[in-house]
CSV table of C-alpha atoms in Angstrom, one decimal:
chain,number,residue,atom,x,y,z
B,249,MET,CA,274.4,97.9,46.9
B,250,ASP,CA,274.6,100.7,49.5
B,251,LYS,CA,273.9,102.6,45.8
B,252,ARG,CA,271.3,100.7,45.1
B,253,VAL,CA,269.5,100.6,48.6
B,254,ASN,CA,269.8,104.7,48.7
B,255,LEU,CA,268.9,104.8,44.8
B,256,LEU,CA,265.7,102.9,45.6
B,257,LEU,CA,265.1,104.8,49.1
B,258,ILE,CA,264.9,107.9,47.1
B,259,LEU,CA,262.8,106.3,43.7
B,260,LEU,CA,260.3,105.3,46.8
B,261,SER,CA,260.5,108.5,48.8
B,262,PHE,CA,259.3,110.0,44.9
B,263,LEU,CA,256.4,108.0,44.6
B,264,ILE,CA,255.2,108.9,47.9
B,265,CYS,CA,255.6,112.1,48.2
B,266,GLY,CA,254.6,112.6,44.5
B,267,THR,CA,250.9,110.8,44.9
B,268,SER,CA,250.7,112.9,47.9
B,269,ASN,CA,250.8,116.3,47.4
B,270,GLY,CA,248.1,116.9,50.0
B,271,THR,CA,244.9,118.1,48.3
B,272,VAL,CA,242.4,115.8,49.1
B,273,TYR,CA,239.8,114.9,46.0
B,274,ALA,CA,236.1,114.4,47.1
B,275,LYS,CA,233.3,114.2,45.8
B,276,PRO,CA,230.9,117.3,48.1
B,277,ASN,CA,228.3,115.6,49.7
B,278,ASN,CA,226.4,118.0,52.0
B,279,THR,CA,222.8,117.1,51.2
B,280,LEU,CA,220.6,114.9,53.1
B,281,PRO,CA,218.7,112.0,51.7
B,282,PRO,CA,214.9,113.2,52.1
B,283,LEU,CA,212.9,112.7,54.8
B,284,GLU,CA,210.7,110.1,53.5
B,285,GLU,CA,213.9,107.9,52.2
B,286,MET,CA,215.0,108.4,56.1
B,287,TYR,CA,211.3,107.1,57.3
B,288,ILE,CA,210.7,104.1,55.1
B,289,LYS,CA,214.8,103.1,55.9
B,290,HIS,CA,212.9,102.9,59.4
B,291,GLY,CA,209.8,100.5,58.9
B,292,TYR,CA,207.5,103.8,58.2
B,293,LYS,CA,204.7,103.9,55.3
B,294,THR,CA,201.5,105.1,55.3
B,295,VAL,CA,199.2,105.7,57.9
B,296,GLU,CA,196.6,103.9,56.2
B,297,GLU,CA,199.3,101.1,55.3
B,298,ALA,CA,200.3,101.0,59.3
B,299,VAL,CA,197.0,100.7,60.4
B,300,ASN,CA,195.8,97.8,58.3
B,301,GLU,CA,198.6,96.0,59.4
B,302,PHE,CA,198.0,96.4,63.1
B,303,GLU,CA,194.7,95.9,62.6
B,304,LYS,CA,195.2,92.6,61.2
B,305,HIS,CA,197.6,91.3,63.4
B,306,PHE,CA,195.1,92.1,66.1
B,307,LYS,CA,191.7,91.6,64.7
B,308,LYS,CA,190.2,94.5,66.0
B,309,ASP,CA,189.6,97.7,64.5
B,310,VAL,CA,191.4,100.8,66.4
B,311,LYS,CA,190.1,104.6,65.9
B,312,LEU,CA,192.5,107.6,65.5
B,313,PRO,CA,191.8,110.8,66.9
B,314,PHE,CA,190.0,113.1,64.3
B,315,ILE,CA,191.4,116.0,65.2
B,316,VAL,CA,195.5,116.6,65.3
B,317,PRO,CA,196.9,119.9,67.0
B,318,SER,CA,196.6,122.8,65.1
B,319,ILE,CA,200.1,123.9,63.9
B,320,PRO,CA,201.7,122.6,60.2
B,321,PHE,CA,202.9,119.4,59.9
B,322,THR,CA,204.8,118.6,56.2
B,323,HIS,CA,204.2,115.0,56.2
B,324,GLN,CA,202.7,112.0,58.5
B,325,PHE,CA,204.2,108.3,58.7
B,326,GLY,CA,203.1,105.2,60.5
B,327,ARG,CA,204.4,101.9,61.4
B,328,PHE,CA,203.1,98.8,63.0
B,329,THR,CA,205.5,96.8,65.4
B,330,GLU,CA,205.6,93.3,66.1
B,331,ASP,CA,207.5,92.1,68.7
B,332,LYS,CA,208.5,88.4,67.2
B,333,GLU,CA,210.4,87.5,70.5
B,334,TYR,CA,208.2,88.6,73.2
B,335,GLY,CA,204.4,89.7,71.6
B,336,VAL,CA,204.2,91.8,74.6
B,337,ASN,CA,205.3,95.6,72.6
B,338,ASP,CA,203.5,95.1,69.2
B,339,SER,CA,202.1,98.8,68.7
B,340,LEU,CA,201.0,101.0,65.9
B,341,ASN,CA,203.2,104.6,66.1
B,342,ILE,CA,201.8,107.8,63.7
B,343,GLU,CA,204.2,110.7,64.0
B,344,PHE,CA,203.4,113.8,62.2
B,345,ILE,CA,206.2,116.5,61.4
B,346,ASN,CA,207.2,119.3,59.7
B,347,GLU,CA,210.8,118.9,58.0
B,348,ASN,CA,210.9,122.7,57.7
B,349,SER,CA,210.0,123.2,61.7
B,350,PRO,CA,211.6,120.5,64.0
B,351,GLU,CA,209.3,121.4,66.9
B,352,ASN,CA,206.4,120.4,65.0
B,353,HIS,CA,206.4,117.1,66.1
B,354,TYR,CA,203.2,115.1,67.1
B,355,LYS,CA,203.4,111.2,67.7
B,356,ILE,CA,200.4,108.5,68.6
B,357,ASP,CA,201.6,105.4,70.0
B,358,ILE,CA,198.8,102.7,70.6
B,359,ARG,CA,198.9,99.2,72.0
B,360,PRO,CA,196.5,96.7,73.3
B,361,LEU,CA,196.0,96.9,77.0
B,362,LYS,CA,197.2,94.1,77.9
B,363,ASN,CA,200.3,95.3,77.6
B,364,LYS,CA,200.3,98.6,78.2
B,365,ILE,CA,202.9,100.8,79.8
B,366,THR,CA,202.3,101.6,83.2
B,367,ILE,CA,203.5,105.4,84.0
B,368,ASN,CA,204.8,105.5,87.7
B,369,ASP,CA,203.8,108.8,89.6
B,370,LYS,CA,205.9,111.6,88.7
B,371,ALA,CA,206.0,115.0,90.1
B,372,ASN,CA,204.9,117.1,87.3
B,373,GLN,CA,202.5,114.8,86.2
B,374,LYS,CA,198.5,116.1,86.0
B,375,SER,CA,195.0,113.8,85.8
B,376,TYR,CA,192.5,115.1,83.2
B,377,THR,CA,189.0,113.3,82.9
B,378,LEU,CA,187.9,112.3,79.3
B,379,LYS,CA,183.9,112.7,78.0
B,380,ASN,CA,184.0,108.8,78.7
B,381,GLY,CA,184.7,109.5,82.2
B,382,HIS,CA,188.3,107.5,81.9
B,383,GLU,CA,191.5,109.5,83.3
B,384,ALA,CA,194.2,110.7,81.2
B,385,ILE,CA,197.9,111.6,82.4
B,386,PHE,CA,199.9,114.6,81.5
B,387,PHE,CA,203.4,114.7,82.3
B,388,ALA,CA,206.7,115.7,80.4
B,389,GLU,CA,209.7,113.2,80.5
B,390,GLN,CA,212.7,115.1,78.9
B,391,ASN,CA,212.0,116.7,75.7
B,392,VAL,CA,208.3,115.9,75.2
B,393,TYR,CA,205.2,116.1,76.7
B,394,PHE,CA,202.7,113.1,76.9
B,395,PHE,CA,199.3,112.5,76.8
B,396,VAL,CA,198.7,109.1,78.6
B,397,PHE,CA,194.7,107.1,78.3
B,398,GLU,CA,192.5,104.4,77.3
B,399,LYS,CA,190.2,103.3,75.1
B,400,ASP,CA,188.5,100.7,73.7
B,401,LYS,CA,191.0,98.1,74.9
B,402,TRP,CA,193.9,100.3,73.9
B,403,GLN,CA,196.8,102.5,75.7
B,404,TYR,CA,196.9,105.6,73.8
B,405,ILE,CA,200.2,107.7,74.1
B,406,LEU,CA,200.2,111.2,72.6
B,407,GLY,CA,203.3,113.1,72.7
B,408,ILE,CA,204.5,116.5,71.9
B,409,ASP,CA,207.7,118.1,71.5
B,410,LYS,CA,208.0,120.5,74.8
B,411,ARG,CA,209.2,124.2,72.3
B,412,LEU,CA,205.3,123.8,71.7
B,413,THR,CA,203.6,124.1,75.1
B,414,LYS,CA,202.4,127.5,74.5
B,415,LYS,CA,200.9,126.1,70.7
B,416,VAL,CA,199.4,123.2,72.3
B,417,SER,CA,198.0,122.8,75.9
B,418,ALA,CA,197.4,119.9,78.0
B,419,GLU,CA,194.0,120.9,77.3
B,420,MET,CA,194.4,120.4,73.0
B,421,LEU,CA,195.1,117.0,74.1
B,422,VAL,CA,192.3,116.4,75.9
B,423,ALA,CA,189.9,118.0,72.9
B,424,ILE,CA,192.1,115.4,70.8
B,425,ALA,CA,191.8,112.0,73.2
B,426,ASN,CA,187.9,112.7,73.4
B,427,SER,CA,187.9,113.2,69.2
B,428,ILE,CA,188.5,109.4,69.3
B,429,ASP,CA,184.5,109.1,69.1
B,430,TYR,CA,183.4,112.2,66.9
B,431,VAL,CA,181.6,110.7,64.1
B,432,PRO,CA,181.1,113.4,61.6
B,433,LYS,CA,177.9,114.2,60.3
B,434,LYS,CA,176.4,113.1,57.1
B,435,SER,CA,174.5,115.7,55.0
B,436,SER,CA,173.1,115.1,51.4
B,437,SER,CA,173.8,118.7,50.7
B,438,LEU,CA,176.0,120.8,51.1
B,439,LEU,CA,173.3,123.8,51.8
B,440,ASN,CA,172.4,122.0,54.9
């Protein structure tokens, strides 16, 4: 009986050693999913689709800035978020990104004024006056500069990566905010 147990142990050890020789065979997966796939997975879609959902939900038009920062972007996505539980965090989020330059990240968040985010006084905040007379606040928080203002019963929060401060100034964000009211002139001829 001892011989059987020893033989069984030897066979078992051969099986274990024979099937595990230290080499691991795995298919390498060093590729990340495409950027679009990651954003779509998190509820993003085209800006136009997101804006339409947002306007339909609130039964009110929303105006977007006519200009964006003068840095290159490869993608833009939009997402309407509905707070079904409390109804106070409904918002429109628009992201401009560059998949080749992660610092080229600019975002616009819009929410109704009745549910606005209150910005407490910050040591590093600065106030600006927009052309409509409303005050805008510019401040830094961690790795992002924020520019917050109100327009047509909406609160707008523009965000830009801090690494872009030499390319996108607070004055540029003022110009972006002021561009909401810009209506391009229509011309009947290209020669006019």
